[in-house]
Amino acid sequence: MVVLVVATASDPASIGPAAAFLAMPGWSPGPPIPGGMDSFINGDVRLLKHERSIIAEDDLDLRWQAATGEDVSEVIFLSKHTAASNRPALTVHPIGVPHLREDETLPQGGRPGWVALPNPRIGPWLRLMQKIAVDQGLVPEFEITLEATHHGPVTNTPTMFVEIGSTEEYWGRQDAAQAIALLLWKGLLEEGKTVGTWQGNGEKVLLGIGGGHYAPRHMDIVIKDGVWVGHLLSGYSLPMEVLPEGTGKSFSEVGGMWKHSIKVSYDATKAAFPGGEVIAHLDQKSFKGWQKTAIMSYLQKLNIRIGKPNDFI
């Protein structure tokens, strides 16, 4: 089984960390992949470089397997992050667009109603990235944060994005690129110290429901040692509509894609953490009363435990 790290030359926040990672010891050329991709090999890590939009590269894991015969255990994409605040940031997040219907436009790739398996490294790598950023002097200039589940491309194995934000001024920052490269090195290749490998021994996994894109109330939990994190569904991934004849007190009376979004995100998180206990954590202050009632009743119907912050620690 091999790990794919994917970068695109069209994005300075992607190719910069990839170049810094390739400057570290142990790399050798790998096989070319149809479609104009170069590859590099280091242990069980495979770094792929191409020149197209990273969110348009569907099924890279399957394409690598078809080209090389190697099974892929996980995919890690390197990318830029944009934000209206323009604040410099280093972020990690799972991917998917579970709230979109078949007839809706995909603004950033993926497949309507779909989520990838979340990469179990997301929580441990967030904490490692925080430590590296502090050690490298990037904090407090850079914010280190989770993002909610969003965008493509389609993958078939546990996946995460690691990003540099939030404007062109920061996408090409060499110190930020070096920090991401060090994250990859310590997380995947440093001898005896790979970080975030799931062992499947009954540990608890957070499924975040509600809140804004940067999931601050979920972040308060995940930043603590030992916490695993799956999908993070912000408010925009939980579209809810009270039916004309309904009161909004029961999940059956509330329309919209929110139930589908929760169900597929829970199923994907459970599949990514075999042997773990997936527990929902609600950002309760982000919901109106009828929304919270509907969500909690639906979670109970699915037998999904609802946890408080101390339940994850």
mmCIF file of C-alpha atoms in Angstrom:
data_model
loop_
_atom_site.group_PDB
_atom_site.id
_atom_site.type_symbol
_atom_site.label_atom_id
_atom_site.label_comp_id
_atom_site.label_asym_id
_atom_site.label_seq_id
_atom_site.Cartn_x
_atom_site.Cartn_y
_atom_site.Cartn_z
ATOM 1 C CA MET A 1 0.000 0.000 0.000
ATOM 2 C CA VAL A 2 1.292 3.451 -0.903
ATOM 3 C CA VAL A 3 0.414 7.053 0.018
ATOM 4 C CA LEU A 4 -0.204 9.526 -2.807
ATOM 5 C CA VAL A 5 0.832 13.147 -2.273
ATOM 6 C CA VAL A 6 -0.519 15.226 -5.164
ATOM 7 C CA ALA A 7 0.676 18.650 -6.360
ATOM 8 C CA THR A 8 -0.011 20.849 -9.361
ATOM 9 C CA ALA A 9 2.464 23.201 -10.998
ATOM 10 C CA SER A 10 -0.394 25.628 -11.700
ATOM 11 C CA ASP A 11 -0.675 26.490 -7.994
ATOM 12 C CA PRO A 12 2.264 28.050 -6.084
ATOM 13 C CA ALA A 13 0.836 26.858 -2.756
ATOM 14 C CA SER A 14 0.912 23.320 -4.143
ATOM 15 C CA ILE A 15 4.175 23.147 -6.085
ATOM 16 C CA GLY A 16 6.141 25.099 -3.444
ATOM 17 C CA PRO A 17 5.613 22.537 -0.647
ATOM 18 C CA ALA A 18 6.091 19.699 -3.158
ATOM 19 C CA ALA A 19 9.483 21.099 -4.243
ATOM 20 C CA ALA A 20 10.553 21.505 -0.605
ATOM 21 C CA PHE A 21 9.429 17.937 0.143
ATOM 22 C CA LEU A 22 11.360 16.592 -2.878
ATOM 23 C CA ALA A 23 14.485 18.399 -1.629
ATOM 24 C CA MET A 24 14.502 16.104 1.396
ATOM 25 C CA PRO A 25 16.509 12.854 1.230
ATOM 26 C CA GLY A 26 15.512 9.524 -0.267
ATOM 27 C CA TRP A 27 13.625 10.399 -3.464
ATOM 28 C CA SER A 28 13.981 8.629 -6.797
ATOM 29 C CA PRO A 29 12.089 9.025 -10.093
ATOM 30 C CA GLY A 30 8.892 7.034 -10.435
ATOM 31 C CA PRO A 31 6.933 5.892 -13.470
ATOM 32 C CA PRO A 32 5.205 8.470 -15.675
ATOM 33 C CA ILE A 33 1.428 8.367 -15.433
ATOM 34 C CA PRO A 34 -0.813 8.736 -18.514
ATOM 35 C CA GLY A 35 -2.035 12.300 -18.822
ATOM 36 C CA GLY A 36 1.320 14.002 -18.411
ATOM 37 C CA MET A 37 2.032 13.338 -14.734
ATOM 38 C CA ASP A 38 5.474 12.880 -13.223
ATOM 39 C CA SER A 39 5.980 10.774 -10.130
ATOM 40 C CA PHE A 40 8.616 10.372 -7.432
ATOM 41 C CA ILE A 41 9.166 7.558 -4.930
ATOM 42 C CA ASN A 42 10.353 7.612 -1.320
ATOM 43 C CA GLY A 43 9.597 4.536 0.802
ATOM 44 C CA ASP A 44 5.857 3.949 0.527
ATOM 45 C CA VAL A 45 5.173 7.595 -0.462
ATOM 46 C CA ARG A 46 4.479 8.559 -4.073
ATOM 47 C CA LEU A 47 4.508 12.235 -5.035
ATOM 48 C CA LEU A 48 2.597 13.096 -8.219
ATOM 49 C CA LYS A 49 3.037 16.365 -10.141
ATOM 50 C CA HIS A 50 0.792 17.642 -12.913
ATOM 51 C CA GLU A 51 -0.257 20.980 -14.388
ATOM 52 C CA ARG A 52 -4.043 20.919 -14.175
ATOM 53 C CA SER A 53 -6.608 22.024 -11.602
ATOM 54 C CA ILE A 54 -6.238 19.833 -8.555
ATOM 55 C CA ILE A 55 -9.991 19.618 -7.921
ATOM 56 C CA ALA A 56 -10.565 18.224 -11.420
ATOM 57 C CA GLU A 57 -8.290 15.179 -11.023
ATOM 58 C CA ASP A 58 -10.902 12.539 -10.215
ATOM 59 C CA ASP A 59 -9.952 8.957 -9.308
ATOM 60 C CA LEU A 60 -6.202 9.518 -9.090
ATOM 61 C CA ASP A 61 -5.916 6.632 -6.658
ATOM 62 C CA LEU A 62 -7.550 4.224 -9.112
ATOM 63 C CA ARG A 63 -5.522 5.602 -12.004
ATOM 64 C CA TRP A 64 -2.269 5.100 -10.083
ATOM 65 C CA GLN A 65 -3.242 1.531 -9.260
ATOM 66 C CA ALA A 66 -4.097 0.826 -12.909
ATOM 67 C CA ALA A 67 -0.790 2.294 -14.102
ATOM 68 C CA THR A 68 1.505 0.698 -11.493
ATOM 69 C CA GLY A 69 -0.300 -2.188 -9.839
ATOM 70 C CA GLU A 70 0.200 -0.531 -6.432
ATOM 71 C CA ASP A 71 -2.768 -0.223 -4.081
ATOM 72 C CA VAL A 72 -3.287 3.244 -2.586
ATOM 73 C CA SER A 73 -3.985 3.598 1.138
ATOM 74 C CA GLU A 74 -4.641 7.371 1.189
ATOM 75 C CA VAL A 75 -4.402 10.586 -0.814
ATOM 76 C CA ILE A 76 -3.044 13.967 0.363
ATOM 77 C CA PHE A 77 -3.554 17.002 -1.878
ATOM 78 C CA LEU A 78 -1.447 20.162 -1.615
ATOM 79 C CA SER A 79 -3.325 23.313 -2.542
ATOM 80 C CA LYS A 80 -3.926 27.016 -2.015
ATOM 81 C CA HIS A 81 -6.631 28.345 0.264
ATOM 82 C CA THR A 82 -8.621 31.513 -0.345
ATOM 83 C CA ALA A 83 -10.596 33.497 2.217
ATOM 84 C CA ALA A 84 -12.402 36.823 2.254
ATOM 85 C CA SER A 85 -10.375 37.805 5.323
ATOM 86 C CA ASN A 86 -7.098 37.464 3.350
ATOM 87 C CA ARG A 87 -5.524 36.235 6.587
ATOM 88 C CA PRO A 88 -2.453 34.009 6.203
ATOM 89 C CA ALA A 89 -3.332 30.455 7.192
ATOM 90 C CA LEU A 90 -2.301 26.821 7.072
ATOM 91 C CA THR A 91 -5.332 24.533 6.903
ATOM 92 C CA VAL A 92 -6.352 20.878 6.709
ATOM 93 C CA HIS A 93 -9.736 19.434 5.796
ATOM 94 C CA PRO A 94 -11.713 16.457 4.454
ATOM 95 C CA ILE A 95 -13.482 16.705 1.111
ATOM 96 C CA GLY A 96 -16.904 16.219 -0.405
ATOM 97 C CA VAL A 97 -20.123 17.990 -1.390
ATOM 98 C CA PRO A 98 -22.755 15.953 0.479
ATOM 99 C CA HIS A 99 -25.379 18.707 0.415
ATOM 100 C CA LEU A 100 -25.595 19.145 -3.368
ATOM 101 C CA ARG A 101 -28.436 17.564 -5.333
ATOM 102 C CA GLU A 102 -27.970 15.873 -8.701
ATOM 103 C CA ASP A 103 -29.393 18.919 -10.499
ATOM 104 C CA GLU A 104 -27.078 21.419 -8.798
ATOM 105 C CA THR A 105 -23.857 22.843 -10.217
ATOM 106 C CA LEU A 106 -20.570 21.649 -8.792
ATOM 107 C CA PRO A 107 -18.599 24.849 -8.113
ATOM 108 C CA GLN A 108 -15.386 23.036 -7.106
ATOM 109 C CA GLY A 109 -15.484 19.470 -8.332
ATOM 110 C CA GLY A 110 -16.582 16.276 -6.629
ATOM 111 C CA ARG A 111 -19.883 14.500 -7.239
ATOM 112 C CA PRO A 112 -23.328 15.660 -6.020
ATOM 113 C CA GLY A 113 -24.212 14.164 -2.645
ATOM 114 C CA TRP A 114 -20.783 12.527 -2.269
ATOM 115 C CA VAL A 115 -18.048 12.663 0.376
ATOM 116 C CA ALA A 116 -14.624 11.041 0.380
ATOM 117 C CA LEU A 117 -13.459 8.872 3.241
ATOM 118 C CA PRO A 118 -11.813 11.357 5.632
ATOM 119 C CA ASN A 119 -8.101 10.766 6.141
ATOM 120 C CA PRO A 120 -7.486 9.755 9.791
ATOM 121 C CA ARG A 121 -4.381 11.968 9.827
ATOM 122 C CA ILE A 122 -6.464 15.173 9.822
ATOM 123 C CA GLY A 123 -6.622 15.600 13.603
ATOM 124 C CA PRO A 124 -3.051 14.510 14.427
ATOM 125 C CA TRP A 125 -1.648 16.550 11.531
ATOM 126 C CA LEU A 126 -3.513 19.682 12.607
ATOM 127 C CA ARG A 127 -1.762 19.433 15.972
ATOM 128 C CA LEU A 128 1.599 18.629 14.365
ATOM 129 C CA MET A 129 1.199 21.559 11.969
ATOM 130 C CA GLN A 130 0.489 23.854 14.917
ATOM 131 C CA LYS A 131 3.728 22.732 16.588
ATOM 132 C CA ILE A 132 5.794 23.098 13.407
ATOM 133 C CA ALA A 133 4.339 26.550 12.683
ATOM 134 C CA VAL A 134 5.194 27.722 16.196
ATOM 135 C CA ASP A 135 8.715 26.269 15.983
ATOM 136 C CA GLN A 136 9.251 27.906 12.566
ATOM 137 C CA GLY A 137 8.025 31.314 13.727
ATOM 138 C CA LEU A 138 4.910 31.375 11.534
ATOM 139 C CA VAL A 139 2.583 31.862 14.500
ATOM 140 C CA PRO A 140 0.929 34.267 15.263
ATOM 141 C CA GLU A 141 1.153 35.610 11.696
ATOM 142 C CA PHE A 142 -0.397 32.434 10.294
ATOM 143 C CA GLU A 143 -3.584 30.912 11.639
ATOM 144 C CA ILE A 144 -3.512 27.096 11.901
ATOM 145 C CA THR A 145 -7.001 25.740 11.417
ATOM 146 C CA LEU A 146 -9.400 23.088 10.236
ATOM 147 C CA GLU A 147 -11.816 23.745 7.410
ATOM 148 C CA ALA A 148 -15.194 22.123 6.952
ATOM 149 C CA THR A 149 -15.768 19.401 4.378
ATOM 150 C CA HIS A 150 -15.965 20.930 0.897
ATOM 151 C CA HIS A 151 -15.048 20.485 -2.811
ATOM 152 C CA GLY A 152 -13.560 17.655 -4.897
ATOM 153 C CA PRO A 153 -11.953 15.828 -6.589
ATOM 154 C CA VAL A 154 -13.522 12.376 -6.359
ATOM 155 C CA THR A 155 -11.364 9.794 -4.589
ATOM 156 C CA ASN A 156 -11.918 6.252 -3.378
ATOM 157 C CA THR A 157 -9.521 6.116 -0.418
ATOM 158 C CA PRO A 158 -9.096 8.274 2.726
ATOM 159 C CA THR A 159 -8.311 11.824 1.612
ATOM 160 C CA MET A 160 -7.287 15.186 3.015
ATOM 161 C CA PHE A 161 -6.213 18.606 1.728
ATOM 162 C CA VAL A 162 -3.306 20.553 3.198
ATOM 163 C CA GLU A 163 -3.409 24.209 2.169
ATOM 164 C CA ILE A 164 -1.620 27.539 2.372
ATOM 165 C CA GLY A 165 -3.787 30.654 2.464
ATOM 166 C CA SER A 166 -5.123 33.061 1.823
ATOM 167 C CA THR A 167 -3.777 35.321 -0.972
ATOM 168 C CA GLU A 168 -1.094 35.252 -3.652
ATOM 169 C CA GLU A 169 1.253 37.023 -1.249
ATOM 170 C CA TYR A 170 1.258 33.954 0.997
ATOM 171 C CA TRP A 171 0.747 31.089 -1.487
ATOM 172 C CA GLY A 172 4.343 31.419 -2.620
ATOM 173 C CA ARG A 173 5.898 31.990 0.806
ATOM 174 C CA GLN A 174 8.937 29.746 1.111
ATOM 175 C CA ASP A 175 8.687 29.512 4.894
ATOM 176 C CA ALA A 176 5.096 28.290 4.646
ATOM 177 C CA ALA A 177 6.087 25.791 1.939
ATOM 178 C CA GLN A 178 8.902 24.530 4.147
ATOM 179 C CA ALA A 179 6.513 24.087 7.066
ATOM 180 C CA ILE A 180 4.164 21.968 4.923
ATOM 181 C CA ALA A 181 7.106 19.916 3.628
ATOM 182 C CA LEU A 182 8.225 19.298 7.211
ATOM 183 C CA LEU A 183 4.672 18.241 8.078
ATOM 184 C CA LEU A 184 4.773 15.698 5.240
ATOM 185 C CA TRP A 185 8.231 14.481 6.244
ATOM 186 C CA LYS A 186 7.408 14.040 9.924
ATOM 187 C CA GLY A 187 3.949 12.723 9.170
ATOM 188 C CA LEU A 188 4.935 10.142 6.564
ATOM 189 C CA LEU A 189 8.670 9.449 6.316
ATOM 190 C CA GLU A 190 10.629 10.304 9.450
ATOM 191 C CA GLU A 191 11.927 6.965 10.687
ATOM 192 C CA GLY A 192 9.743 5.410 13.334
ATOM 193 C CA LYS A 193 7.635 8.538 13.771
ATOM 194 C CA THR A 194 4.826 8.503 11.215
ATOM 195 C CA VAL A 195 1.950 10.525 12.604
ATOM 196 C CA GLY A 196 -1.775 9.818 12.439
ATOM 197 C CA THR A 197 -1.862 6.144 11.492
ATOM 198 C CA TRP A 198 -5.185 4.724 12.620
ATOM 199 C CA GLN A 199 -4.858 1.536 14.695
ATOM 200 C CA GLY A 200 -8.559 0.802 15.103
ATOM 201 C CA ASN A 201 -8.647 0.076 18.812
ATOM 202 C CA GLY A 202 -11.992 1.544 19.831
ATOM 203 C CA GLU A 203 -10.953 5.196 20.039
ATOM 204 C CA LYS A 204 -13.482 7.997 19.646
ATOM 205 C CA VAL A 205 -13.847 9.970 16.412
ATOM 206 C CA LEU A 206 -15.487 13.387 16.131
ATOM 207 C CA LEU A 207 -18.128 14.005 13.466
ATOM 208 C CA GLY A 208 -18.603 17.777 13.459
ATOM 209 C CA ILE A 209 -22.101 19.111 12.771
ATOM 210 C CA GLY A 210 -22.872 22.812 12.445
ATOM 211 C CA GLY A 211 -20.966 26.049 12.753
ATOM 212 C CA GLY A 212 -18.967 28.089 10.295
ATOM 213 C CA HIS A 213 -16.433 27.067 7.685
ATOM 214 C CA TYR A 214 -13.511 27.055 10.123
ATOM 215 C CA ALA A 215 -15.403 24.996 12.715
ATOM 216 C CA PRO A 216 -14.198 26.925 15.797
ATOM 217 C CA ARG A 217 -16.142 24.916 18.384
ATOM 218 C CA HIS A 218 -14.993 21.648 16.829
ATOM 219 C CA MET A 219 -11.451 23.076 16.646
ATOM 220 C CA ASP A 220 -11.506 23.634 20.408
ATOM 221 C CA ILE A 221 -11.791 19.855 20.812
ATOM 222 C CA VAL A 222 -9.629 18.616 17.940
ATOM 223 C CA ILE A 223 -6.622 20.740 18.948
ATOM 224 C CA LYS A 224 -6.286 18.612 22.096
ATOM 225 C CA ASP A 225 -3.992 15.583 21.982
ATOM 226 C CA GLY A 226 -5.510 12.242 21.108
ATOM 227 C CA VAL A 227 -8.643 13.473 19.333
ATOM 228 C CA TRP A 228 -9.487 11.926 15.945
ATOM 229 C CA VAL A 229 -11.641 13.822 13.474
ATOM 230 C CA GLY A 230 -13.827 12.764 10.555
ATOM 231 C CA HIS A 231 -16.126 14.910 8.451
ATOM 232 C CA LEU A 232 -16.982 18.466 9.484
ATOM 233 C CA LEU A 233 -20.350 19.697 8.250
ATOM 234 C CA SER A 234 -20.752 23.460 8.463
ATOM 235 C CA GLY A 235 -24.133 25.146 8.274
ATOM 236 C CA TYR A 236 -23.999 25.466 4.477
ATOM 237 C CA SER A 237 -23.720 21.672 4.204
ATOM 238 C CA LEU A 238 -26.955 21.240 6.184
ATOM 239 C CA PRO A 239 -29.681 22.915 4.087
ATOM 240 C CA MET A 240 -32.950 22.634 6.047
ATOM 241 C CA GLU A 241 -36.475 23.554 4.972
ATOM 242 C CA VAL A 242 -39.611 23.345 7.141
ATOM 243 C CA LEU A 243 -42.349 21.647 5.145
ATOM 244 C CA PRO A 244 -45.567 23.733 4.771
ATOM 245 C CA GLU A 245 -47.589 21.346 6.959
ATOM 246 C CA GLY A 246 -44.799 20.830 9.484
ATOM 247 C CA THR A 247 -43.799 22.416 12.767
ATOM 248 C CA GLY A 248 -40.088 21.725 12.414
ATOM 249 C CA LYS A 249 -39.995 19.713 15.637
ATOM 250 C CA SER A 250 -39.384 16.351 13.965
ATOM 251 C CA PHE A 251 -36.719 15.484 11.400
ATOM 252 C CA SER A 252 -39.472 14.031 9.180
ATOM 253 C CA GLU A 253 -41.023 17.503 8.904
ATOM 254 C CA VAL A 254 -37.828 19.205 7.740
ATOM 255 C CA GLY A 255 -36.905 18.962 4.073
ATOM 256 C CA GLY A 256 -33.612 19.623 2.341
ATOM 257 C CA MET A 257 -30.378 17.707 1.852
ATOM 258 C CA TRP A 258 -29.271 17.909 5.499
ATOM 259 C CA LYS A 259 -30.266 14.325 6.367
ATOM 260 C CA HIS A 260 -28.400 12.951 3.369
ATOM 261 C CA SER A 261 -25.400 15.110 4.244
ATOM 262 C CA ILE A 262 -25.265 13.740 7.793
ATOM 263 C CA LYS A 263 -25.863 10.120 6.766
ATOM 264 C CA VAL A 264 -23.190 9.897 4.050
ATOM 265 C CA SER A 265 -20.678 11.812 6.176
ATOM 266 C CA TYR A 266 -21.258 9.492 9.128
ATOM 267 C CA ASP A 267 -20.984 6.391 6.932
ATOM 268 C CA ALA A 268 -17.746 7.636 5.340
ATOM 269 C CA THR A 269 -16.240 8.545 8.716
ATOM 270 C CA LYS A 270 -17.147 5.132 10.154
ATOM 271 C CA ALA A 271 -15.579 3.406 7.140
ATOM 272 C CA ALA A 272 -12.377 5.464 7.474
ATOM 273 C CA PHE A 273 -12.010 4.564 11.165
ATOM 274 C CA PRO A 274 -12.758 0.830 11.393
ATOM 275 C CA GLY A 275 -13.111 -0.228 15.003
ATOM 276 C CA GLY A 276 -13.611 3.348 16.201
ATOM 277 C CA GLU A 277 -16.651 4.962 17.806
ATOM 278 C CA VAL A 278 -17.937 7.875 15.723
ATOM 279 C CA ILE A 279 -19.577 10.495 17.962
ATOM 280 C CA ALA A 280 -21.414 13.586 16.693
ATOM 281 C CA HIS A 281 -20.421 16.939 18.146
ATOM 282 C CA LEU A 282 -22.951 19.723 17.538
ATOM 283 C CA ASP A 283 -22.166 23.417 17.422
ATOM 284 C CA GLN A 284 -25.467 23.971 19.174
ATOM 285 C CA LYS A 285 -25.309 27.764 19.198
ATOM 286 C CA SER A 286 -25.239 27.793 15.388
ATOM 287 C CA PHE A 287 -28.735 26.286 15.115
ATOM 288 C CA LYS A 288 -32.213 27.618 15.697
ATOM 289 C CA GLY A 289 -34.254 25.610 18.174
ATOM 290 C CA TRP A 290 -36.264 23.710 15.564
ATOM 291 C CA GLN A 291 -33.103 22.887 13.614
ATOM 292 C CA LYS A 292 -31.345 21.469 16.665
ATOM 293 C CA THR A 293 -34.423 19.432 17.580
ATOM 294 C CA ALA A 294 -34.642 17.952 14.090
ATOM 295 C CA ILE A 295 -30.923 17.146 13.907
ATOM 296 C CA MET A 296 -30.837 15.523 17.337
ATOM 297 C CA SER A 297 -33.899 13.400 16.615
ATOM 298 C CA TYR A 298 -32.393 12.272 13.313
ATOM 299 C CA LEU A 299 -29.073 11.354 14.975
ATOM 300 C CA GLN A 300 -30.997 9.342 17.549
ATOM 301 C CA LYS A 301 -32.862 7.518 14.774
ATOM 302 C CA LEU A 302 -29.509 6.572 13.232
ATOM 303 C CA ASN A 303 -28.180 5.503 16.664
ATOM 304 C CA ILE A 304 -25.392 8.077 16.449
ATOM 305 C CA ARG A 305 -24.190 9.147 19.869
ATOM 306 C CA ILE A 306 -24.143 12.907 20.533
ATOM 307 C CA GLY A 307 -21.124 13.911 22.574
ATOM 308 C CA LYS A 308 -19.965 16.850 24.669
ATOM 309 C CA PRO A 309 -16.396 18.157 24.512
ATOM 310 C CA ASN A 310 -15.204 16.028 27.432
ATOM 311 C CA ASP A 311 -16.479 12.871 25.722
ATOM 312 C CA PHE A 312 -13.661 13.094 23.147
ATOM 313 C CA ILE A 313 -10.759 13.566 25.529
#
